Coordinates of C-alpha atoms in Angstrom, one line a residue:
M164 CA 139.6 89.4 153.2
K165 CA 137.7 88.5 150.0
R166 CA 134.7 89.4 148.6
S167 CA 133.1 85.6 149.0
E168 CA 133.8 85.6 152.9
F169 CA 131.2 88.7 152.8
V170 CA 129.3 87.5 150.5
N171 CA 129.0 84.5 153.0
E172 CA 128.1 86.3 155.8
I173 CA 125.2 87.8 154.1
E174 CA 124.2 84.5 152.7
K175 CA 123.7 83.3 156.1
E176 CA 121.3 85.8 156.7
Y177 CA 118.8 85.0 154.0
A178 CA 119.4 81.1 155.5
N179 CA 118.7 81.6 158.8
H180 CA 115.7 84.1 158.1
S181 CA 117.0 87.0 159.7
V182 CA 114.6 89.2 160.8
Y183 CA 114.1 93.1 160.2
I184 CA 113.9 95.2 163.7
G185 CA 115.0 98.8 163.1
T186 CA 118.7 99.8 165.0
G187 CA 119.1 96.2 164.8
N188 CA 122.9 95.5 164.0
G189 CA 123.1 91.7 163.8
E190 CA 121.9 90.9 167.5
M191 CA 120.7 87.1 168.2
L192 CA 116.7 87.2 167.5
Y193 CA 116.7 84.8 170.2
D194 CA 118.4 86.7 172.8
L195 CA 116.2 89.8 172.8
T196 CA 113.4 90.4 174.8
V197 CA 110.0 92.0 174.1
A198 CA 112.0 95.2 175.9
D199 CA 114.7 94.9 173.4
I200 CA 112.5 95.1 170.5
I201 CA 110.4 98.1 171.6
R202 CA 113.6 99.8 173.3
M203 CA 115.2 99.8 169.3
E204 CA 112.5 100.7 167.5
K205 CA 112.1 103.7 169.8
N206 CA 115.7 104.5 168.8
Y207 CA 114.6 104.1 165.1
G208 CA 112.2 107.1 165.2
D209 CA 108.3 107.7 165.4
K210 CA 105.1 105.7 165.7
P211 CA 107.1 102.8 167.6
P212 CA 104.1 100.6 168.6
K213 CA 103.1 100.1 165.0
R214 CA 106.6 99.0 164.2
V215 CA 107.0 96.9 167.0
N216 CA 103.4 95.5 166.2
Q217 CA 104.4 94.7 162.6
V218 CA 107.7 92.6 164.1
M219 CA 105.7 90.9 166.3
T220 CA 103.3 89.6 163.5
F221 CA 106.3 88.8 161.5
I222 CA 107.7 86.5 163.9
G223 CA 105.0 85.1 165.1
K224 CA 103.9 84.3 161.2
Q225 CA 107.5 82.6 161.0
V226 CA 107.0 80.5 164.0
E227 CA 103.8 79.1 163.2
A228 CA 104.9 78.3 159.4
G229 CA 107.5 76.2 161.1
V230 CA 110.0 78.4 160.2
D231 CA 113.8 77.6 162.6
L232 CA 114.4 80.9 163.8
S233 CA 117.4 79.7 166.1
K234 CA 120.0 81.1 164.1
A235 CA 118.3 84.3 163.0
R236 CA 119.7 87.9 163.3
A237 CA 118.1 91.2 164.4
E238 CA 118.8 93.6 161.6
D239 CA 117.8 96.7 159.6
C240 CA 118.8 97.0 156.3
S241 CA 122.3 98.8 156.9
G242 CA 122.7 96.9 160.4
M243 CA 122.3 93.9 158.2
I244 CA 125.9 95.0 156.2
V245 CA 127.2 96.6 159.8
G246 CA 126.7 92.8 161.0
A247 CA 128.5 91.0 158.7
L248 CA 131.6 93.4 158.6
R249 CA 131.9 93.8 162.7
R250 CA 131.9 89.8 162.4
L251 CA 134.9 89.8 160.3
G252 CA 137.0 92.7 161.8
L253 CA 136.5 95.2 158.7
I254 CA 134.9 97.8 161.4
S255 CA 135.3 97.9 164.9
K256 CA 132.8 96.5 167.6
T257 CA 131.1 100.0 167.6
A258 CA 131.4 101.5 164.2
D259 CA 127.1 102.2 162.7
Y260 CA 126.5 103.4 159.1
A261 CA 123.5 104.2 158.2
A262 CA 122.8 103.3 154.0
R263 CA 123.4 107.1 153.4
M264 CA 126.7 106.8 155.4
F265 CA 128.0 103.6 153.0
Q266 CA 127.1 105.3 150.5
S267 CA 129.1 108.7 151.2
D268 CA 132.4 107.2 153.6
K269 CA 132.7 103.9 152.6
T270 CA 132.0 102.9 148.9
K271 CA 132.6 104.3 145.9
P272 CA 130.0 104.7 143.0
I273 CA 130.1 102.4 140.2
A274 CA 126.9 101.7 137.8
L275 CA 124.5 98.3 138.0
K276 CA 125.9 96.9 134.9
D277 CA 129.4 96.6 136.9
L278 CA 128.2 94.8 139.7
V279 CA 129.8 91.9 141.3
A280 CA 129.6 89.6 144.4
G281 CA 129.9 91.6 147.4
D282 CA 129.0 95.5 145.9
L283 CA 126.5 97.4 147.9
V284 CA 123.1 98.9 146.2
Y285 CA 121.1 101.9 146.7
D286 CA 118.2 103.4 146.3
K287 CA 119.4 106.5 145.4
Q288 CA 122.2 108.0 143.5
S289 CA 123.0 110.1 147.0
A290 CA 121.4 110.4 150.4
A291 CA 120.2 106.4 150.4
T292 CA 117.2 105.3 152.6
H293 CA 117.7 102.0 151.8
V294 CA 121.1 99.6 150.8
G295 CA 121.2 95.5 149.8
V296 CA 123.9 93.1 148.6
Y297 CA 124.4 92.3 145.4
V298 CA 125.3 88.8 145.7
G299 CA 125.9 87.1 142.0
N300 CA 123.8 86.2 139.3
D301 CA 121.5 88.9 139.4
M302 CA 120.2 88.4 142.8
V303 CA 120.0 90.8 145.4
I304 CA 120.0 90.4 149.5
E305 CA 118.4 92.7 151.6
S306 CA 117.0 93.5 155.4
K307 CA 113.5 94.3 153.2
G308 CA 111.5 95.6 156.3
R309 CA 109.5 94.4 159.5
S310 CA 106.7 92.3 157.2
Y311 CA 109.5 90.6 155.3
G312 CA 112.6 89.9 156.7
V313 CA 116.0 89.2 155.5
V314 CA 115.1 88.3 151.1
K315 CA 116.6 87.4 148.3
R316 CA 115.2 88.5 144.9
K317 CA 116.3 89.5 141.1
L318 CA 118.1 92.9 141.4
S319 CA 115.7 94.3 138.7
A320 CA 112.9 93.6 141.2
G321 CA 114.3 95.6 144.0
P322 CA 114.4 100.0 143.9
W323 CA 118.2 99.9 142.8
V324 CA 119.7 102.5 140.7
V325 CA 123.0 102.5 141.7
G326 CA 126.2 100.3 143.2
G327 CA 128.7 101.1 146.1
R328 CA 132.0 99.3 146.0
F329 CA 134.3 99.2 149.1
D330 CA 138.2 99.4 148.5
W331 CA 139.7 96.4 151.0
W332 CA 138.9 93.6 149.3
E333 CA 141.4 90.9 148.2
D334 CA 140.7 89.6 144.6
D335 CA 139.6 86.2 144.4
V336 CA 140.1 83.4 142.1
F337 CA 137.0 83.4 139.7
T338 CA 136.1 79.4 139.5
F339 CA 133.6 78.6 136.8
H340 CA 130.6 76.3 138.2
R341 CA 128.8 75.9 134.5
N342 CA 129.9 75.2 131.0
L343 CA 129.5 78.3 128.9
K344 CA 128.6 79.1 125.5
Y345 CA 126.3 80.9 123.0
V346 CA 122.8 79.7 122.8
A347 CA 120.6 81.2 120.3
G348 CA 117.2 82.4 121.3
N349 CA 118.3 81.8 125.2
Q350 CA 121.4 83.4 125.9
M351 CA 123.5 82.3 129.1
K352 CA 123.8 85.7 131.4
G353 CA 125.3 86.1 134.8
E354 CA 128.2 87.3 137.2
D355 CA 130.5 84.4 135.1
V356 CA 129.6 85.6 131.3
S357 CA 130.7 89.2 132.7
V358 CA 134.0 87.6 134.5
L359 CA 135.0 85.9 130.9
Q360 CA 133.8 89.2 129.0
K361 CA 136.5 90.7 131.3
R362 CA 138.8 88.4 130.7
L363 CA 138.9 88.0 126.7
N364 CA 139.0 92.0 126.8
E365 CA 142.2 91.8 128.9
L366 CA 144.0 89.1 126.8
K367 CA 143.3 90.9 123.8
V368 CA 142.0 88.3 121.9
T369 CA 139.5 90.8 119.2
T370 CA 139.8 93.9 117.9
I371 CA 137.3 95.3 119.7
A372 CA 136.3 95.3 123.0
L373 CA 133.8 93.2 124.3
A374 CA 130.3 95.0 126.0
V375 CA 130.8 93.3 129.4
D376 CA 126.9 93.0 129.9
G377 CA 127.1 89.3 131.7
S378 CA 125.3 88.0 128.0
F379 CA 126.7 85.5 126.4
G380 CA 126.1 86.6 122.8
N381 CA 127.6 86.0 119.2
K382 CA 130.7 88.3 120.2
T383 CA 131.6 86.7 123.1
D384 CA 131.2 83.3 121.2
E385 CA 133.4 84.8 118.5
A386 CA 136.3 86.0 121.4
V387 CA 135.8 82.5 123.0
R388 CA 136.5 80.8 119.4
A389 CA 139.3 83.0 118.4
Y390 CA 140.9 82.5 122.1
Q391 CA 140.3 78.6 121.2
K392 CA 142.2 78.8 118.0
A393 CA 144.9 81.0 119.3
N394 CA 146.2 79.0 122.0
G395 CA 145.3 75.1 119.7
L396 CA 142.6 74.0 122.0
V397 CA 139.0 72.4 120.0
V398 CA 137.5 75.4 118.7
D399 CA 133.7 74.4 120.1
G400 CA 132.4 77.7 121.7
I401 CA 132.2 76.1 125.0
V402 CA 134.1 77.6 128.3
G403 CA 134.5 74.4 129.7
S404 CA 137.5 73.1 131.7
S405 CA 140.3 73.0 129.2
T406 CA 139.4 76.4 127.9

């Protein structure tokens, strides 16, 4: 199973305007009755009437705004991930995990600076209460709450303090979708830059390893030029198709 397949499932939840419902694990929203939503929120914990009201108010606002909810699913923060993993066959159809269980039982901790698409992010170093999915380019998709549904926002905009990585992914072949180069005063940033830096380090292009920080600075530019020179390429510092 490739990371990209998991990321694509999570991207669908954002694109399809999925909603936050407590204990939801990716059930189709239009298959649920109000009684189902009440039952799910009762199973979640205290004060279900308030939570049900939040859910119904959010759905109502979405409908009024003309949002197409025909493919939307019902899921809380961990339920978004549980549903995707069930659909991909990575866990059983009855398996269920809260955020803290993903953190303690299913993923190994990683620093936020080392995230790659498909990793999870947590709001606490241990016993997490909220979880999202890093989808690359400094973005996270999360089922944020009953008044927000599934959202996509910058990593720095969330409560995230540590990442987590599953150990079952096959390596994806990474395809660059833009030419990378050094731009003074406006450095290019992103997962693709991190992949480039890691690969340059693997090739030992320079004697000192690059910082894998996802920012195309002077040192990365120097390493790219050294690689190009060593391989008989045009030495322009641009990571295009030929490089």
